CSV table of C-alpha atoms in Angstrom, one decimal:
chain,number,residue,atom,x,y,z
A,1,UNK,CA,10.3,-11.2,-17.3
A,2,UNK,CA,7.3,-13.3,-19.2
A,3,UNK,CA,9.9,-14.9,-20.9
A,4,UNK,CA,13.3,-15.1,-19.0
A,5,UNK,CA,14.7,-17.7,-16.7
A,6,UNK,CA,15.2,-17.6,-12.9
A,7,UNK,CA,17.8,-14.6,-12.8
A,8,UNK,CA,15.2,-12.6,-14.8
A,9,UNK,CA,12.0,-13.5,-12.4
A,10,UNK,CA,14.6,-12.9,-9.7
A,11,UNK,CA,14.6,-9.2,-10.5
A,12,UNK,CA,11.6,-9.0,-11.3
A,13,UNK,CA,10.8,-10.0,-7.9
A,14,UNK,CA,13.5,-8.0,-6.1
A,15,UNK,CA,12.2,-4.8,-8.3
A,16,UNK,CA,8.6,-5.0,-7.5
A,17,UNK,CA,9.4,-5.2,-3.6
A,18,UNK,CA,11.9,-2.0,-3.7
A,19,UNK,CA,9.1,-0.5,-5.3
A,20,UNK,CA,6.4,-1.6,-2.8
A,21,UNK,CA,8.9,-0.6,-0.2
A,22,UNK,CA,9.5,3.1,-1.7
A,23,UNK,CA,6.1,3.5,-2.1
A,24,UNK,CA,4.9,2.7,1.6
A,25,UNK,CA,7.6,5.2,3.0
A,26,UNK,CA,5.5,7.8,1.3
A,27,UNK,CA,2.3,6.2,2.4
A,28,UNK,CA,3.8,6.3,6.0
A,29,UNK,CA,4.8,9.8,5.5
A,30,UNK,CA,1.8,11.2,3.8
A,31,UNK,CA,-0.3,9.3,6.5
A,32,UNK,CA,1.9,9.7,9.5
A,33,UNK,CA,-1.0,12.3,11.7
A,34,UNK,CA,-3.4,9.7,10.6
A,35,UNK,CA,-1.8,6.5,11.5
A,36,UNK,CA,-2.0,5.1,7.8
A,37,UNK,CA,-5.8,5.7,7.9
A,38,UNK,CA,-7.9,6.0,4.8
A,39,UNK,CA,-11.5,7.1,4.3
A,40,UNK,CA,-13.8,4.4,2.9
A,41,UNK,CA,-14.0,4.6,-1.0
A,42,UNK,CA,-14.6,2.1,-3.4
A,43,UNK,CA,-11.4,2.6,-5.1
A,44,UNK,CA,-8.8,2.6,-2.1
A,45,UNK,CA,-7.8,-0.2,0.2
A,46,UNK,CA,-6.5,0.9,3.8
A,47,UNK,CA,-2.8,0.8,2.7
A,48,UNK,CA,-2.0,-1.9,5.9
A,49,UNK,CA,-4.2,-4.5,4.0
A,50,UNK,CA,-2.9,-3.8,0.6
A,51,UNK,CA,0.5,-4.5,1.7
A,52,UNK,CA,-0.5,-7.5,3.8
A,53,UNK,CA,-2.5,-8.8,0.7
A,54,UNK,CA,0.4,-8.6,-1.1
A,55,UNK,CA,2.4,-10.9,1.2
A,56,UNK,CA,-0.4,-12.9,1.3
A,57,UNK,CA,-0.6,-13.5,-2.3
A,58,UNK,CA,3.2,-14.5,-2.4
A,59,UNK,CA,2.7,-16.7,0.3
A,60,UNK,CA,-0.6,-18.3,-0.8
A,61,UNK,CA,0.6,-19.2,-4.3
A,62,UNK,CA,4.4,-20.1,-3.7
A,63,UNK,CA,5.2,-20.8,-0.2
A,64,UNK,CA,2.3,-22.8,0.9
A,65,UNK,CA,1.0,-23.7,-2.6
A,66,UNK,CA,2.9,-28.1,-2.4
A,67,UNK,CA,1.8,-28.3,-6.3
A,68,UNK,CA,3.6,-25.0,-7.8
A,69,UNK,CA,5.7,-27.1,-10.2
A,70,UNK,CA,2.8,-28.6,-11.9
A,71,UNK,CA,2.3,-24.7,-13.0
A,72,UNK,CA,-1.3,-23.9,-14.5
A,73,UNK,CA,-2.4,-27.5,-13.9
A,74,UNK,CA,-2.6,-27.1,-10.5
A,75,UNK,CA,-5.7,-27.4,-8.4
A,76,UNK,CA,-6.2,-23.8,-6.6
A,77,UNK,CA,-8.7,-26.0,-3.9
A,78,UNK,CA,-5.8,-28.7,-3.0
A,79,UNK,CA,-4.6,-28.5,0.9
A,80,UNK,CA,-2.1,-25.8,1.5
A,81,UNK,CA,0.8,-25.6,3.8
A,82,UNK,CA,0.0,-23.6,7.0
A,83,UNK,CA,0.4,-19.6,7.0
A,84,UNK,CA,3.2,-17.8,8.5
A,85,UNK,CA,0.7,-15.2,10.0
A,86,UNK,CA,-2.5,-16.4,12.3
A,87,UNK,CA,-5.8,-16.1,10.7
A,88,UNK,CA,-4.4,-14.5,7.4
A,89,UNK,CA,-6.3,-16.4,4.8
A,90,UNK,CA,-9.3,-14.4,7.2
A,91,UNK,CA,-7.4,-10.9,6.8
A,92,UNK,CA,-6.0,-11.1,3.4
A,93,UNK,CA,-8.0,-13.2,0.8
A,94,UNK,CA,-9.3,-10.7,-1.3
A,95,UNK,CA,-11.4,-13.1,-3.4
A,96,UNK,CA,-13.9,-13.9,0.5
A,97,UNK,CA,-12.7,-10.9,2.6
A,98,UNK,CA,-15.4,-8.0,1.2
A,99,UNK,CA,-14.2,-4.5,0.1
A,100,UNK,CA,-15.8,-2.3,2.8
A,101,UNK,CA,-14.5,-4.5,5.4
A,102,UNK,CA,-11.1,-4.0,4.9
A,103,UNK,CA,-11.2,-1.3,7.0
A,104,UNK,CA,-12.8,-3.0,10.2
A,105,UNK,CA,-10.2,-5.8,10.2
A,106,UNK,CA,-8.2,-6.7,13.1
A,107,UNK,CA,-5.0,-6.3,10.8
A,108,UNK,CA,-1.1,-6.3,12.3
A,109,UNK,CA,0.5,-2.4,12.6
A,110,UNK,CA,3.0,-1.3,10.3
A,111,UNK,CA,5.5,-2.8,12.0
A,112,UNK,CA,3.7,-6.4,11.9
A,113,UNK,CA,2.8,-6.0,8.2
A,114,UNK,CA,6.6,-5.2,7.0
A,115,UNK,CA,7.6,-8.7,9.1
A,116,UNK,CA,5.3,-10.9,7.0
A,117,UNK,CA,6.1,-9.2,3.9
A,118,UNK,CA,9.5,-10.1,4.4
A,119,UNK,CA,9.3,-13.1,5.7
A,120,UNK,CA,7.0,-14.4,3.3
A,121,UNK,CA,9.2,-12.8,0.1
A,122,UNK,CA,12.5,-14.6,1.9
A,123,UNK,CA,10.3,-17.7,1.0
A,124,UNK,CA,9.2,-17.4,-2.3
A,125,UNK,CA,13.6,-16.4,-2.4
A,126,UNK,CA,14.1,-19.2,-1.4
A,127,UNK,CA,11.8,-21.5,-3.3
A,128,UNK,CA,13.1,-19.8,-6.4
A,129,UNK,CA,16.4,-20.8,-6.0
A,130,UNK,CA,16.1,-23.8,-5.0
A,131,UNK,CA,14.4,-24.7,-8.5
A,132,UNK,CA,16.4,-26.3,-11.1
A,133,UNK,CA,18.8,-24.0,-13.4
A,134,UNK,CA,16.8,-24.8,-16.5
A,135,UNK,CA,13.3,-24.5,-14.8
A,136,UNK,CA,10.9,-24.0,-17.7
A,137,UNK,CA,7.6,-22.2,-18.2
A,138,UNK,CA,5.4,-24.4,-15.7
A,139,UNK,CA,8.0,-24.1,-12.9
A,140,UNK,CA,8.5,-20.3,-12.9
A,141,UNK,CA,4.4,-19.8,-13.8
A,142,UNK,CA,3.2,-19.1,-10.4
A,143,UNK,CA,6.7,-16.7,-9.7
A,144,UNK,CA,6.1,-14.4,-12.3
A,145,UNK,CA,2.8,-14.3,-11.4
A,146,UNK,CA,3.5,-13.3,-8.0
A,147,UNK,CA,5.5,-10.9,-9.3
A,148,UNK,CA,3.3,-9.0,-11.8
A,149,UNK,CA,0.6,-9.1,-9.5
A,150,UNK,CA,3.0,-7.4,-7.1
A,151,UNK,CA,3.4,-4.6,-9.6
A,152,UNK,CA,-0.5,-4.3,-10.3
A,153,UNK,CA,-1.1,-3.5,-6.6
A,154,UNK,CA,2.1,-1.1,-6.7
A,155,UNK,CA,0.5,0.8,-9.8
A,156,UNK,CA,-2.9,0.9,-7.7
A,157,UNK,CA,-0.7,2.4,-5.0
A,158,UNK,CA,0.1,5.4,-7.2
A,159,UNK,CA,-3.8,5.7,-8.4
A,160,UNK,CA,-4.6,5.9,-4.5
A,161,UNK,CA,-1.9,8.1,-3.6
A,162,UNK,CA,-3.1,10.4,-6.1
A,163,UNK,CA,-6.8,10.3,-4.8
A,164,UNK,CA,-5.1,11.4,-1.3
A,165,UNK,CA,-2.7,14.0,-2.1
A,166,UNK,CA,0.7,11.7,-1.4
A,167,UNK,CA,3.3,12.5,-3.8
A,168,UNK,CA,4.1,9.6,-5.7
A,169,UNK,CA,8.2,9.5,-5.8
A,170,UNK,CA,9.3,9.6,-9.3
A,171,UNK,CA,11.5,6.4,-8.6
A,172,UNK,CA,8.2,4.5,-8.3
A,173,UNK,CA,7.6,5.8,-12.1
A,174,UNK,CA,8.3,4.7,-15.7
A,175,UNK,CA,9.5,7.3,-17.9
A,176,UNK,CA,7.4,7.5,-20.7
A,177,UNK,CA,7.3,8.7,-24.3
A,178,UNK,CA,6.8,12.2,-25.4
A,179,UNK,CA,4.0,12.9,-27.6
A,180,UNK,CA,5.0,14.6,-30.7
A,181,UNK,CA,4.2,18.4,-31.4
A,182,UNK,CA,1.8,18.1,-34.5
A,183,UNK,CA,-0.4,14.7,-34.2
A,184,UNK,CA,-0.9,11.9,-37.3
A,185,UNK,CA,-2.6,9.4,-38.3
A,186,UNK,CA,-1.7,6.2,-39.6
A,187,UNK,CA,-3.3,3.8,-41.9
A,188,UNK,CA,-3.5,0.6,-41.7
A,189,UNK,CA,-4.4,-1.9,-44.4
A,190,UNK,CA,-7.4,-4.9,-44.1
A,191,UNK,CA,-5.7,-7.9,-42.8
A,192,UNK,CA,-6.4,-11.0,-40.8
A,193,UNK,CA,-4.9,-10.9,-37.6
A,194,UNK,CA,-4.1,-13.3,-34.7
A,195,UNK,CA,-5.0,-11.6,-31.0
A,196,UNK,CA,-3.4,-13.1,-28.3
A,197,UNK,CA,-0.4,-14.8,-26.7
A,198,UNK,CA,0.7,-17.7,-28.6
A,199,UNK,CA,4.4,-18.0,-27.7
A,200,UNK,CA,6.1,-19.4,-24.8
A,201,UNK,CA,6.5,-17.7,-21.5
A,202,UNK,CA,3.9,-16.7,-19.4
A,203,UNK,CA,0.6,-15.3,-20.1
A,204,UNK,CA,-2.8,-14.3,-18.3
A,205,UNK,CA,-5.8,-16.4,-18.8
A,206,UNK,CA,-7.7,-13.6,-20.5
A,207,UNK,CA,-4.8,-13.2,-23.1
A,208,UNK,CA,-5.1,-17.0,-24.3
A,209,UNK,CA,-6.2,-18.4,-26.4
A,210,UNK,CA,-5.2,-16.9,-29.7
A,211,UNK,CA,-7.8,-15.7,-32.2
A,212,UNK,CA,-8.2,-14.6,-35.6
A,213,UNK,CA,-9.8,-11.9,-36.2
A,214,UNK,CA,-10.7,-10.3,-39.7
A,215,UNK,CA,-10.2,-6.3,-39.8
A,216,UNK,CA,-10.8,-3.8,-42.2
A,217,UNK,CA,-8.9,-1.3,-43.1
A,218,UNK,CA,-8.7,2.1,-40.9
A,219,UNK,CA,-6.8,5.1,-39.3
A,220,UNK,CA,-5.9,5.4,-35.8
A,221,UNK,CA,-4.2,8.2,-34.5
A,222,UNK,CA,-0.4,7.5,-33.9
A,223,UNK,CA,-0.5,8.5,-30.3
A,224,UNK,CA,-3.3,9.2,-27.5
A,225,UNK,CA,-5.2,12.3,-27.5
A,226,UNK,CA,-3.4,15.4,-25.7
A,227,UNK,CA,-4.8,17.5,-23.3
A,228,UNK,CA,-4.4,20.7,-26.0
A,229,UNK,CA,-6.6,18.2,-28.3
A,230,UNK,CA,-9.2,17.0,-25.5
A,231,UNK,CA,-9.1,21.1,-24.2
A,232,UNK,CA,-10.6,22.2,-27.8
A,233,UNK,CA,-13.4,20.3,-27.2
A,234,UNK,CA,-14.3,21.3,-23.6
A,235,UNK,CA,-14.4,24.9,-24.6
A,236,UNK,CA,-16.5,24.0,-27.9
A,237,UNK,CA,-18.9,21.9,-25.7
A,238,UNK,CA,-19.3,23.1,-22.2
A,239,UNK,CA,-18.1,19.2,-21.9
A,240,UNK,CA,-18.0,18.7,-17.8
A,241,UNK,CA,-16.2,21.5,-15.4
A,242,UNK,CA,-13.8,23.2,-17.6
A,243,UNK,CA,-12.5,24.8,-15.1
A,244,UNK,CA,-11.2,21.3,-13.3
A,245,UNK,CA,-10.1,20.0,-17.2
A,246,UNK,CA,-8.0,23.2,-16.9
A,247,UNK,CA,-6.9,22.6,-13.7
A,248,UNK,CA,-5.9,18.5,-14.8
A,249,UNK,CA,-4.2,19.8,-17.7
A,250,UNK,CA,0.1,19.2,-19.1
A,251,UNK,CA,0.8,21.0,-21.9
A,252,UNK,CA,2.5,18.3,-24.6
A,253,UNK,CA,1.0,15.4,-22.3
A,254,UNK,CA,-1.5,13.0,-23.3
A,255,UNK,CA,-5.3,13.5,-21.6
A,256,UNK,CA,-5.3,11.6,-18.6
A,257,UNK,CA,-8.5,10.6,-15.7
A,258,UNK,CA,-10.9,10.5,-18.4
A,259,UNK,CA,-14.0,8.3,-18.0
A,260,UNK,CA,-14.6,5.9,-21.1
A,261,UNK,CA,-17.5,8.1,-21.8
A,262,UNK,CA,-15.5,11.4,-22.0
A,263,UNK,CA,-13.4,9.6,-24.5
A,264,UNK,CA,-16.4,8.7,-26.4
A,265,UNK,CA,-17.5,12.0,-26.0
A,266,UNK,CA,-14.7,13.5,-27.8
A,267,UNK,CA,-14.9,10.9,-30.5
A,268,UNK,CA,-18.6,12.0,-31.5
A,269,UNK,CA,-17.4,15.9,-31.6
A,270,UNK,CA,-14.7,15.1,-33.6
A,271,UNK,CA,-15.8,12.7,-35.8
A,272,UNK,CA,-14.3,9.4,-35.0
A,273,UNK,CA,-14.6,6.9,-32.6
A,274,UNK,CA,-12.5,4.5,-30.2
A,275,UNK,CA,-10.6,1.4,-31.8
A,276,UNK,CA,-11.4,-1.9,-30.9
A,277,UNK,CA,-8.9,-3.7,-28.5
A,278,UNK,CA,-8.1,-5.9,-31.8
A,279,UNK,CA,-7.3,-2.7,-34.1
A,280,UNK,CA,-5.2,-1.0,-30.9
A,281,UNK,CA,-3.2,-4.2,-30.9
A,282,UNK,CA,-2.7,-4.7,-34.0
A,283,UNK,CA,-1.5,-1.0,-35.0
A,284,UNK,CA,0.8,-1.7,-31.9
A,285,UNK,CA,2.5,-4.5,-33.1
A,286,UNK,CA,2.5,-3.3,-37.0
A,287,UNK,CA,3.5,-0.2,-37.3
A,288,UNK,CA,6.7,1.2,-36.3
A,289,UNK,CA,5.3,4.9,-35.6
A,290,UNK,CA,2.0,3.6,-33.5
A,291,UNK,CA,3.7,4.8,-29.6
A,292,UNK,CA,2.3,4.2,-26.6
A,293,UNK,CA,2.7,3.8,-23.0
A,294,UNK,CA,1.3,7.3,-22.0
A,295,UNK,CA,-1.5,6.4,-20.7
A,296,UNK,CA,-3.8,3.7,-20.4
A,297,UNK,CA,-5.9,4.0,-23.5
A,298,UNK,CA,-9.9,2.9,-23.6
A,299,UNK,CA,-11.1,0.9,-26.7
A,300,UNK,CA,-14.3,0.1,-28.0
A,301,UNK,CA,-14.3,-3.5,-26.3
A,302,UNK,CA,-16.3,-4.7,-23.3
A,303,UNK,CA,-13.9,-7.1,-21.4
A,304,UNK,CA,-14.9,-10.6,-22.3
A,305,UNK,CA,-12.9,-14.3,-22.7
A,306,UNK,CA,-11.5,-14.8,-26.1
A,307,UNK,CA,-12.9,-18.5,-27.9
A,308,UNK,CA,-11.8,-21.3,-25.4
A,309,UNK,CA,-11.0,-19.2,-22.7
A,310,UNK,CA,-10.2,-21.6,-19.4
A,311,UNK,CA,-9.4,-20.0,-15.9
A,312,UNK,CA,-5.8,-20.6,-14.6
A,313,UNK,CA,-5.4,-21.1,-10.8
A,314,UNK,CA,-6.2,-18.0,-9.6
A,315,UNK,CA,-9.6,-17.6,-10.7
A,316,UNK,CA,-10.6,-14.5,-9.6
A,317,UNK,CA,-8.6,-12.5,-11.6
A,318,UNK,CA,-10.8,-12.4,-15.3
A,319,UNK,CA,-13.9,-14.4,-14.8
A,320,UNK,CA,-15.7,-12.5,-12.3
A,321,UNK,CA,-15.2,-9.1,-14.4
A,322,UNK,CA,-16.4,-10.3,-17.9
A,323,UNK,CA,-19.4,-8.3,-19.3
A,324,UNK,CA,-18.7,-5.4,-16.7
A,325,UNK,CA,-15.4,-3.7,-17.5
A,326,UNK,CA,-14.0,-2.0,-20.5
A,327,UNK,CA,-11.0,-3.1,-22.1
A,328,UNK,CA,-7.7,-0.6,-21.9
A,329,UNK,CA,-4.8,-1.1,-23.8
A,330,UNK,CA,-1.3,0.1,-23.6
A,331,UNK,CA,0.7,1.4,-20.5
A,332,UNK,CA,1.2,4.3,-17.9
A,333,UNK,CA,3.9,5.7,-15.7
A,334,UNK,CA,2.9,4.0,-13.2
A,335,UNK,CA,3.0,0.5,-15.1
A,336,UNK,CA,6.1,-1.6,-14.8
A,337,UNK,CA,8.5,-2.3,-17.6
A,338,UNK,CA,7.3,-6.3,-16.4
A,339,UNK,CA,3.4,-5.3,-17.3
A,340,UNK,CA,3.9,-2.6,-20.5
A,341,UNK,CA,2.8,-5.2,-23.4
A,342,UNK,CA,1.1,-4.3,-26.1
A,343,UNK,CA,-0.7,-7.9,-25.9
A,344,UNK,CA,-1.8,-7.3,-22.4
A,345,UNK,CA,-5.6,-6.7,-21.7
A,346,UNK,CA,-6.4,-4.0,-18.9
A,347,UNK,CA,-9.4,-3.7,-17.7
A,348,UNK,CA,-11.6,-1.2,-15.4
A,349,UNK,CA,-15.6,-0.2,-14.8
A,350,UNK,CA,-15.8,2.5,-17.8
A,351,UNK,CA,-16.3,5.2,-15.4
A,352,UNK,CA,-13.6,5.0,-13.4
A,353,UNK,CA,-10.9,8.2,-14.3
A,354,UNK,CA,-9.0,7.9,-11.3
A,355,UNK,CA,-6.8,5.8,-13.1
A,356,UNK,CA,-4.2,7.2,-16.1
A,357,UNK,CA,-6.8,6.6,-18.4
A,358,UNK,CA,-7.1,8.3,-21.9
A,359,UNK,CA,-7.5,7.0,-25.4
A,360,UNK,CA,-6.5,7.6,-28.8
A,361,UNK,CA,-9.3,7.9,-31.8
A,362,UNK,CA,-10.1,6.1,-35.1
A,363,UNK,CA,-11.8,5.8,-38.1
């Protein structure tokens, strides 16, 4: 999809609604005695504004947003076509509307909230087809990005339903690699190495711009850690509630809801330590036995802009988290097949483990 034409953003579009779609049926289900109620926590959103903000988004960079074709060049401050919903720049604008009072809002029912995602997804349809059959990168920019960020805040779906006891259904999942039986490490020799994206397509402002980087040789472990692996340590080190690792645990599957400091943890006990966001990508795009996609795997990298970083349109989604989130690499079920890259750049606070967050080691 970073790299396809209009029928390929198309379906990437149509896929990341079904999904949205699938996944609010379980939300309404799950919810139903509490009319889709959630208790304040810093890592939910009441599931009415999440899907509103969604619609929002779609709306706010295609269908009102007059300069779209002029792609990243365009001025995110310029006058904007009116909403289709009253007051929803208010409701849904995640960048003024605070966290905690999301859930004080006077948002639309469920019933309201399904009508503007569909009407505003009919009009970024619509302005989708009505581009040119050739349109290039800068006319299909602010599409995909609709339509990635659509499957971020599905993916954040499944880390919330988890935190409330919905079942996730396994449609709304990516089948992942197994991990093998007997783990391995693989070596990989001292090279100079360009980071980054540096092709056509589309890419996030914290992906660009390519850099060099010098490594020296190492080891990294050809897949994440498994839970038999991360287990071994626990009962050598009292490490947290072993108890609760037991009760987390899938036997063959790779540790997942760890903190970055219980996969530093491990690293110390065992010897090794956490690759740098440079050596993960590099191993990832080298070596033909380095898998991934588990889980989301913590590196050794604080989130920060590469050299000559400059902020697309929508601004708020790198700059306001350098210097206070870790860098994750790789993929989890919950990823779409859109976001799985092993040139994307994830990022979360380091002790956040309701996510599918492990890590693999190296040395």
């Amino acid at each position: 999809m970073r790299t396809g034409g209009k029928a390929e953003v198309r379906d990437a579009l149509v896929t990341a609604r079904a999904r949205t779609l699938l996944l609010a049926d379980a939300f309404t289900d799950g919810l139903a005695s509490h009319a889709l109620q959630v208790p304040y926590r810093a890592t939910l959103n009441p599931p009415l504004w999440e899907w509103g903000h969604v619609a929002w988004f779609q709306e706010w960079w295609i269908g009102r947003n007059r300069q779209r074709a002029r792609g990243v060049a365009c001025d995110p401050d310029h006058a904007r076509a009116p909403s289709l919903m009253a007051n929803a720049d208010a409701l849904y604008d995640s960048g003024r509307v605070a966290h905690a009072t999301r859930w004080h809002l006077p948002l639309p029912g469920a019933s309201g909230t399904r009508d503007y995602m569909a009407a505003t997804f009919d009009q970024t349809l619509a302005a989708l087809i009505a581009l040119d059959a050739n349109a290039g990168d800068d006319d299909l920019y602010f599409f995909r990005l609709v339509a990635l960020h659509e499957h971020m805040h599905a993916e954040a779906a499944c880390y919330m339903a988890g935190a409330l006891g919905i079942a996730v259904p396994p449609r709304a999942l990516r089948p992942v690699p197994a991990l093998q039986p007997a783990p391995c490490a693989l070596h990989v020799p001292a090279r100079e190495f360009v980071a980054g994206w540096s092709g056509p397509g589309f890419a996030f402002d914290n992906e660009l711009q390519p850099v060099t980087v010098r490594l020296e040789a190492f080891d990294i472990d050809a897949q994440p850690v498994s839970w038999e692996q991360f287990l071994e340590f626990v009962h050598a080190t009292g490490h947290g509630d072993r108890d609760s690792w037991a009760q987390r645990a899938q036997a063959g599957a790779a540790a997942a809801h760890l903190t970055a400091s219980d996969a530093q943890a491990w690293c110390r006990w065992a010897g090794r330590r956490l690759p740098t966001e440079f050596e993960w990508e590099c191993a990832a795009l080298t070596d033909p036995d380095f898998t991934w996609g588990q889980v989301w795997e913590w590196t050794g990298s604080p989130f920060e802009p590469y050299p000559g970083f400059g902020p697309h349109p929508y601004r708020d989604y790198s700059a306001p988290w350098f210097g206070s989130r870790r860098v994750l690499r790789g993929a989890c079920p919950a990823t779409s097949h859109s976001l799985a890259h092993p040139r994307y750049r994830n990022f979360f606070e380091p002790q956040r483990s309701d996510i599918f967050s492990g890590f693999r080691s190296c040395a």
